[in-house]
Amino acid sequence: MTAAEQGVAGMIHARMAECSPAERRVARVLLAAYPTAALETVAVLADRAGVSGPTVLRFVARLGFRGYPEFQKALRDELAERDTSPLSAYTAEPPAAPGGALQRARRVLPAAVEATLAELPEAEVEAAVKLLADPQLRVTGHGGRFSGLLAQYLVMHLVQVRGNSRLLPAGQVERAGLLAELGRRDLLVLFDYRRYEQPTLALAQAAKEQEAKIILFTDRWLSPIAAVADVVLPSRVDSPSAYDSFVPTVAVLETLIDGTIARMGAAAGDRLASIEAAARRYGLLD
């Protein structure tokens, strides 16, 4: 898979385990100040990582680039993609004539789902399931303008199968109260996609300082939150329209819901039974 297909940050994450200790220092510096650190010269990046210039070049070669200029070109191309908006996508490629929407969806969406599931590291999926199934952790979900719907979708399932799950409140007083209580027994599940939202990054950084765990759902270019997240789950956003598609992300969510229920075993069944009984008792199924 090329840098354009995976994203430079995604390539760094994927190759981290193969790196020498010195190369991992380069990787961490790049991810901690992504993408600006990658636009520095070899000498500046080496100095920031506390390594030699040849170490930086070896790291770049490990990623599959023929040299530092090619590495930086791939990054600049990626940055242009990361800044894509619905308007710029619409302008670059106006909608096709009516009548072919179903055919375009059949061509684009199944391939995007298949590629997403094929590219997900199994270890990251298992780590996410382990966190979501941990009854000692309180789950808080949060997303952006559109991806907030994904957070709501996940939290509604978790409320039924494990409890102790909620969305980050919209009200300032309620939100401040929740954030003041964050600690090592909290799990934040964050959704952040290109045109990444600064308030979500600030939330992740503050939560990390308070020792909360973080699962990040993002695109293949990786939100800056990836630098502080415990688990990173990238998805394709290929779409037949000018808008990025969340269909592949929903497939990842369904995968995690299945894994969480399986890991919890009888406890999930007991929780579902109690939810059903409560709903009948209070007339919530009418």
Short mmCIF file of N, CA and C in Angstrom, two decimals, residues 120-245:
data_model
loop_
_atom_site.label_atom_id
_atom_site.label_comp_id
_atom_site.label_asym_id
_atom_site.label_seq_id
_atom_site.Cartn_x
_atom_site.Cartn_y
_atom_site.Cartn_z
N LEU A 120 -7.02 -2.69 9.15
CA LEU A 120 -7.02 -2.50 10.61
C LEU A 120 -6.07 -3.50 11.27
N PRO A 121 -5.15 -3.03 12.10
CA PRO A 121 -4.30 -3.97 12.85
C PRO A 121 -5.15 -4.75 13.85
N GLU A 122 -5.05 -6.06 13.82
CA GLU A 122 -5.86 -6.89 14.72
C GLU A 122 -5.56 -6.57 16.18
N ALA A 123 -4.30 -6.25 16.48
CA ALA A 123 -3.94 -5.94 17.86
C ALA A 123 -4.67 -4.69 18.36
N GLU A 124 -4.87 -3.70 17.47
CA GLU A 124 -5.58 -2.48 17.87
C GLU A 124 -7.06 -2.79 18.12
N VAL A 125 -7.64 -3.63 17.28
CA VAL A 125 -9.05 -4.00 17.47
C VAL A 125 -9.22 -4.73 18.79
N GLU A 126 -8.34 -5.66 19.07
CA GLU A 126 -8.44 -6.41 20.33
C GLU A 126 -8.22 -5.50 21.54
N ALA A 127 -7.31 -4.55 21.41
CA ALA A 127 -7.08 -3.61 22.51
C ALA A 127 -8.31 -2.76 22.76
N ALA A 128 -8.98 -2.33 21.68
CA ALA A 128 -10.20 -1.53 21.83
C ALA A 128 -11.30 -2.34 22.49
N VAL A 129 -11.46 -3.59 22.07
CA VAL A 129 -12.49 -4.47 22.66
C VAL A 129 -12.22 -4.67 24.15
N LYS A 130 -10.97 -4.89 24.49
CA LYS A 130 -10.61 -5.10 25.90
C LYS A 130 -10.99 -3.89 26.75
N LEU A 131 -10.74 -2.70 26.25
CA LEU A 131 -11.08 -1.48 26.98
C LEU A 131 -12.59 -1.31 27.09
N LEU A 132 -13.29 -1.51 25.99
CA LEU A 132 -14.74 -1.30 25.98
C LEU A 132 -15.46 -2.31 26.88
N ALA A 133 -14.89 -3.50 27.01
CA ALA A 133 -15.53 -4.55 27.82
C ALA A 133 -15.15 -4.49 29.30
N ASP A 134 -14.25 -3.59 29.66
CA ASP A 134 -13.78 -3.49 31.04
C ASP A 134 -14.84 -2.78 31.90
N PRO A 135 -15.50 -3.49 32.81
CA PRO A 135 -16.57 -2.87 33.61
C PRO A 135 -16.05 -1.82 34.59
N GLN A 136 -14.74 -1.80 34.82
CA GLN A 136 -14.17 -0.82 35.74
C GLN A 136 -14.00 0.55 35.09
N LEU A 137 -14.12 0.61 33.77
CA LEU A 137 -13.92 1.87 33.06
C LEU A 137 -15.25 2.54 32.75
N ARG A 138 -15.32 3.84 32.96
CA ARG A 138 -16.48 4.64 32.59
C ARG A 138 -16.23 5.20 31.19
N VAL A 139 -17.15 4.95 30.27
CA VAL A 139 -16.96 5.33 28.87
C VAL A 139 -17.64 6.67 28.58
N THR A 140 -16.92 7.56 27.93
CA THR A 140 -17.48 8.83 27.46
C THR A 140 -17.19 8.95 25.98
N GLY A 141 -18.23 9.12 25.17
CA GLY A 141 -18.07 9.24 23.74
C GLY A 141 -18.23 10.68 23.29
N HIS A 142 -17.47 11.05 22.26
CA HIS A 142 -17.58 12.42 21.73
C HIS A 142 -17.08 12.44 20.29
N GLY A 143 -17.76 13.23 19.46
CA GLY A 143 -17.35 13.39 18.07
C GLY A 143 -17.53 14.81 17.61
N GLY A 144 -17.34 15.02 16.32
CA GLY A 144 -17.41 16.36 15.75
C GLY A 144 -18.78 16.68 15.17
N ARG A 145 -18.80 17.60 14.21
CA ARG A 145 -20.06 18.09 13.65
C ARG A 145 -20.90 16.95 13.09
N PHE A 146 -20.29 16.06 12.31
CA PHE A 146 -20.98 14.91 11.76
C PHE A 146 -20.66 13.64 12.53
N SER A 147 -19.40 13.48 12.93
CA SER A 147 -18.98 12.24 13.58
C SER A 147 -19.56 12.08 14.98
N GLY A 148 -20.16 13.16 15.52
CA GLY A 148 -20.86 13.02 16.79
C GLY A 148 -21.97 11.99 16.71
N LEU A 149 -22.54 11.80 15.52
CA LEU A 149 -23.57 10.77 15.33
C LEU A 149 -22.99 9.38 15.54
N LEU A 150 -21.74 9.19 15.17
CA LEU A 150 -21.09 7.90 15.39
C LEU A 150 -20.87 7.64 16.87
N ALA A 151 -20.48 8.69 17.60
CA ALA A 151 -20.32 8.55 19.05
C ALA A 151 -21.65 8.16 19.70
N GLN A 152 -22.71 8.80 19.26
CA GLN A 152 -24.03 8.48 19.81
C GLN A 152 -24.42 7.04 19.50
N TYR A 153 -24.14 6.59 18.28
CA TYR A 153 -24.47 5.23 17.88
C TYR A 153 -23.76 4.21 18.76
N LEU A 154 -22.46 4.44 19.01
CA LEU A 154 -21.70 3.51 19.85
C LEU A 154 -22.19 3.54 21.29
N VAL A 155 -22.38 4.73 21.84
CA VAL A 155 -22.78 4.84 23.24
C VAL A 155 -24.15 4.19 23.47
N MET A 156 -25.08 4.32 22.52
CA MET A 156 -26.39 3.70 22.69
C MET A 156 -26.27 2.19 22.82
N HIS A 157 -25.35 1.59 22.07
CA HIS A 157 -25.12 0.15 22.21
C HIS A 157 -24.47 -0.18 23.54
N LEU A 158 -23.47 0.61 23.93
CA LEU A 158 -22.77 0.33 25.19
C LEU A 158 -23.67 0.49 26.39
N VAL A 159 -24.59 1.43 26.36
CA VAL A 159 -25.55 1.59 27.45
C VAL A 159 -26.32 0.29 27.65
N GLN A 160 -26.64 -0.39 26.56
CA GLN A 160 -27.42 -1.62 26.67
C GLN A 160 -26.59 -2.83 27.07
N VAL A 161 -25.35 -2.92 26.58
CA VAL A 161 -24.60 -4.16 26.81
C VAL A 161 -23.65 -4.10 27.99
N ARG A 162 -23.28 -2.88 28.47
CA ARG A 162 -22.34 -2.82 29.59
C ARG A 162 -22.65 -1.71 30.59
N GLY A 163 -23.44 -0.71 30.21
CA GLY A 163 -23.75 0.39 31.13
C GLY A 163 -22.56 1.29 31.36
N ASN A 164 -22.71 2.25 32.27
CA ASN A 164 -21.64 3.16 32.65
C ASN A 164 -21.03 3.84 31.42
N SER A 165 -21.89 4.26 30.50
CA SER A 165 -21.46 4.89 29.25
C SER A 165 -22.33 6.11 28.98
N ARG A 166 -21.73 7.15 28.41
CA ARG A 166 -22.46 8.39 28.18
C ARG A 166 -21.79 9.18 27.08
N LEU A 167 -22.49 10.16 26.56
CA LEU A 167 -21.90 11.13 25.65
C LEU A 167 -21.36 12.31 26.45
N LEU A 168 -20.35 12.97 25.91
CA LEU A 168 -19.87 14.20 26.53
C LEU A 168 -20.99 15.23 26.48
N PRO A 169 -21.39 15.80 27.61
CA PRO A 169 -22.52 16.74 27.60
C PRO A 169 -22.25 17.97 26.74
N ALA A 170 -23.31 18.53 26.17
CA ALA A 170 -23.18 19.73 25.36
C ALA A 170 -23.11 20.99 26.22
N GLY A 171 -23.82 20.99 27.35
CA GLY A 171 -23.84 22.15 28.22
C GLY A 171 -22.49 22.42 28.85
N GLN A 172 -22.12 23.68 28.97
CA GLN A 172 -20.79 24.03 29.49
C GLN A 172 -20.60 23.61 30.94
N VAL A 173 -21.63 23.82 31.78
CA VAL A 173 -21.51 23.46 33.19
C VAL A 173 -21.36 21.95 33.35
N GLU A 174 -22.23 21.20 32.63
CA GLU A 174 -22.18 19.74 32.74
C GLU A 174 -20.86 19.19 32.18
N ARG A 175 -20.42 19.78 31.07
CA ARG A 175 -19.18 19.31 30.46
C ARG A 175 -17.99 19.58 31.38
N ALA A 176 -17.93 20.76 31.96
CA ALA A 176 -16.83 21.11 32.87
C ALA A 176 -16.82 20.17 34.07
N GLY A 177 -18.01 19.84 34.59
CA GLY A 177 -18.08 18.93 35.73
C GLY A 177 -17.56 17.55 35.39
N LEU A 178 -17.93 17.06 34.21
CA LEU A 178 -17.45 15.74 33.79
C LEU A 178 -15.94 15.74 33.59
N LEU A 179 -15.42 16.77 32.94
CA LEU A 179 -13.99 16.82 32.66
C LEU A 179 -13.17 16.96 33.94
N ALA A 180 -13.73 17.63 34.93
CA ALA A 180 -13.03 17.78 36.20
C ALA A 180 -12.86 16.44 36.91
N GLU A 181 -13.74 15.48 36.59
CA GLU A 181 -13.73 14.18 37.28
C GLU A 181 -12.94 13.11 36.53
N LEU A 182 -12.44 13.42 35.33
CA LEU A 182 -11.74 12.40 34.54
C LEU A 182 -10.51 11.88 35.28
N GLY A 183 -10.28 10.59 35.13
CA GLY A 183 -9.11 9.99 35.77
C GLY A 183 -8.76 8.67 35.12
N ARG A 184 -7.96 7.87 35.78
CA ARG A 184 -7.44 6.64 35.19
C ARG A 184 -8.50 5.57 34.99
N ARG A 185 -9.69 5.75 35.57
CA ARG A 185 -10.78 4.80 35.35
C ARG A 185 -11.77 5.28 34.30
N ASP A 186 -11.34 6.23 33.51
CA ASP A 186 -12.18 6.74 32.42
C ASP A 186 -11.62 6.33 31.07
N LEU A 187 -12.53 6.08 30.15
CA LEU A 187 -12.18 5.77 28.76
C LEU A 187 -12.91 6.75 27.86
N LEU A 188 -12.16 7.55 27.12
CA LEU A 188 -12.74 8.45 26.13
C LEU A 188 -12.70 7.78 24.77
N VAL A 189 -13.84 7.76 24.09
CA VAL A 189 -13.90 7.26 22.71
C VAL A 189 -14.18 8.46 21.83
N LEU A 190 -13.20 8.85 21.04
CA LEU A 190 -13.27 10.09 20.27
C LEU A 190 -13.30 9.80 18.77
N PHE A 191 -14.07 10.61 18.06
CA PHE A 191 -14.20 10.51 16.61
C PHE A 191 -13.72 11.82 16.00
N ASP A 192 -12.68 11.75 15.17
CA ASP A 192 -12.12 12.98 14.60
C ASP A 192 -11.61 12.69 13.20
N TYR A 193 -12.19 13.38 12.21
CA TYR A 193 -11.88 13.14 10.81
C TYR A 193 -11.36 14.41 10.16
N ARG A 194 -10.84 14.29 8.94
CA ARG A 194 -10.12 15.40 8.33
C ARG A 194 -10.92 16.70 8.36
N ARG A 195 -10.14 17.81 8.42
CA ARG A 195 -10.57 19.10 8.91
C ARG A 195 -10.75 18.95 10.42
N TYR A 196 -9.75 18.30 11.02
CA TYR A 196 -9.78 17.90 12.42
C TYR A 196 -10.12 19.08 13.33
N GLU A 197 -10.85 18.78 14.40
CA GLU A 197 -11.40 19.82 15.26
C GLU A 197 -10.51 20.06 16.48
N GLN A 198 -10.02 21.28 16.61
CA GLN A 198 -9.10 21.64 17.67
C GLN A 198 -9.67 21.37 19.06
N PRO A 199 -10.96 21.66 19.33
CA PRO A 199 -11.49 21.37 20.68
C PRO A 199 -11.41 19.90 21.05
N THR A 200 -11.56 19.01 20.06
CA THR A 200 -11.46 17.57 20.36
C THR A 200 -10.03 17.19 20.70
N LEU A 201 -9.07 17.78 20.00
CA LEU A 201 -7.66 17.56 20.33
C LEU A 201 -7.34 18.06 21.74
N ALA A 202 -7.83 19.25 22.07
CA ALA A 202 -7.59 19.80 23.41
C ALA A 202 -8.19 18.89 24.48
N LEU A 203 -9.37 18.34 24.21
CA LEU A 203 -10.01 17.41 25.13
C LEU A 203 -9.15 16.17 25.33
N ALA A 204 -8.63 15.62 24.23
CA ALA A 204 -7.80 14.43 24.32
C ALA A 204 -6.52 14.69 25.11
N GLN A 205 -5.90 15.81 24.86
CA GLN A 205 -4.65 16.15 25.57
C GLN A 205 -4.90 16.31 27.06
N ALA A 206 -6.00 16.98 27.42
CA ALA A 206 -6.33 17.15 28.84
C ALA A 206 -6.65 15.82 29.50
N ALA A 207 -7.38 14.96 28.79
CA ALA A 207 -7.73 13.65 29.34
C ALA A 207 -6.49 12.80 29.56
N LYS A 208 -5.54 12.89 28.63
CA LYS A 208 -4.30 12.11 28.78
C LYS A 208 -3.52 12.58 30.00
N GLU A 209 -3.52 13.87 30.24
CA GLU A 209 -2.83 14.40 31.42
C GLU A 209 -3.46 13.88 32.71
N GLN A 210 -4.76 13.56 32.64
CA GLN A 210 -5.46 13.04 33.81
C GLN A 210 -5.49 11.51 33.82
N GLU A 211 -4.66 10.90 32.95
CA GLU A 211 -4.45 9.45 32.90
C GLU A 211 -5.65 8.67 32.42
N ALA A 212 -6.56 9.31 31.71
CA ALA A 212 -7.67 8.58 31.09
C ALA A 212 -7.16 7.81 29.88
N LYS A 213 -7.86 6.73 29.53
CA LYS A 213 -7.56 5.98 28.31
C LYS A 213 -8.32 6.62 27.15
N ILE A 214 -7.77 6.47 25.92
CA ILE A 214 -8.38 7.08 24.74
C ILE A 214 -8.39 6.09 23.58
N ILE A 215 -9.58 5.90 23.00
CA ILE A 215 -9.72 5.19 21.73
C ILE A 215 -10.07 6.24 20.69
N LEU A 216 -9.34 6.26 19.59
CA LEU A 216 -9.57 7.24 18.53
C LEU A 216 -10.06 6.56 17.26
N PHE A 217 -11.20 7.02 16.77
CA PHE A 217 -11.67 6.67 15.43
C PHE A 217 -11.33 7.84 14.52
N THR A 218 -10.66 7.56 13.40
CA THR A 218 -10.23 8.64 12.53
C THR A 218 -10.12 8.13 11.10
N ASP A 219 -9.64 8.98 10.20
CA ASP A 219 -9.46 8.58 8.82
C ASP A 219 -8.04 8.05 8.61
N ARG A 220 -7.72 7.69 7.37
CA ARG A 220 -6.42 7.07 7.10
C ARG A 220 -5.27 8.06 7.18
N TRP A 221 -5.55 9.37 7.25
CA TRP A 221 -4.47 10.35 7.39
C TRP A 221 -4.15 10.60 8.86
N LEU A 222 -5.00 10.19 9.75
CA LEU A 222 -4.85 10.23 11.20
C LEU A 222 -4.99 11.63 11.79
N SER A 223 -5.96 11.78 12.65
CA SER A 223 -6.12 13.00 13.45
C SER A 223 -4.88 13.21 14.32
N PRO A 224 -4.56 14.46 14.66
CA PRO A 224 -3.45 14.71 15.59
C PRO A 224 -3.63 14.01 16.93
N ILE A 225 -4.84 13.63 17.26
CA ILE A 225 -5.11 12.93 18.51
C ILE A 225 -4.39 11.60 18.56
N ALA A 226 -4.01 11.06 17.41
CA ALA A 226 -3.30 9.77 17.36
C ALA A 226 -2.04 9.79 18.21
N ALA A 227 -1.44 10.98 18.39
CA ALA A 227 -0.21 11.07 19.17
C ALA A 227 -0.41 10.76 20.64
N VAL A 228 -1.65 10.91 21.14
CA VAL A 228 -1.89 10.67 22.57
C VAL A 228 -2.86 9.52 22.81
N ALA A 229 -3.43 8.95 21.76
CA ALA A 229 -4.42 7.89 21.92
C ALA A 229 -3.76 6.56 22.29
N ASP A 230 -4.49 5.75 23.07
CA ASP A 230 -4.02 4.41 23.40
C ASP A 230 -4.30 3.43 22.26
N VAL A 231 -5.41 3.66 21.56
CA VAL A 231 -5.80 2.82 20.43
C VAL A 231 -6.23 3.74 19.29
N VAL A 232 -5.74 3.44 18.09
CA VAL A 232 -6.09 4.24 16.91
C VAL A 232 -6.72 3.32 15.87
N LEU A 233 -7.94 3.67 15.43
CA LEU A 233 -8.69 2.85 14.48
C LEU A 233 -9.03 3.69 13.24
N PRO A 234 -8.17 3.66 12.23
CA PRO A 234 -8.44 4.44 11.02
C PRO A 234 -9.40 3.74 10.08
N SER A 235 -10.19 4.53 9.36
CA SER A 235 -11.12 3.99 8.36
C SER A 235 -10.95 4.76 7.06
N ARG A 236 -11.26 4.10 5.96
CA ARG A 236 -11.37 4.80 4.68
C ARG A 236 -12.58 5.73 4.73
N VAL A 237 -12.53 6.77 3.93
CA VAL A 237 -13.68 7.68 3.85
C VAL A 237 -14.14 7.83 2.40
N ASP A 238 -13.74 6.89 1.53
CA ASP A 238 -14.11 6.95 0.11
C ASP A 238 -15.63 7.01 -0.01
N SER A 239 -16.08 7.88 -0.90
CA SER A 239 -17.51 8.14 -1.00
C SER A 239 -17.91 8.40 -2.44
N PRO A 240 -19.14 8.05 -2.81
CA PRO A 240 -19.61 8.40 -4.15
C PRO A 240 -20.03 9.86 -4.26
N SER A 241 -20.08 10.57 -3.14
CA SER A 241 -20.52 11.97 -3.14
C SER A 241 -19.37 12.89 -2.76
N ALA A 242 -19.68 14.18 -2.63
CA ALA A 242 -18.66 15.16 -2.22
C ALA A 242 -18.34 15.05 -0.73
N TYR A 243 -19.15 14.34 0.03
CA TYR A 243 -18.93 14.18 1.47
C TYR A 243 -18.17 12.90 1.76
N ASP A 244 -17.29 12.94 2.75
CA ASP A 244 -16.63 11.72 3.20
C ASP A 244 -17.68 10.75 3.72
N SER A 245 -17.46 9.47 3.49
CA SER A 245 -18.40 8.45 3.94
C SER A 245 -18.00 7.89 5.30
#
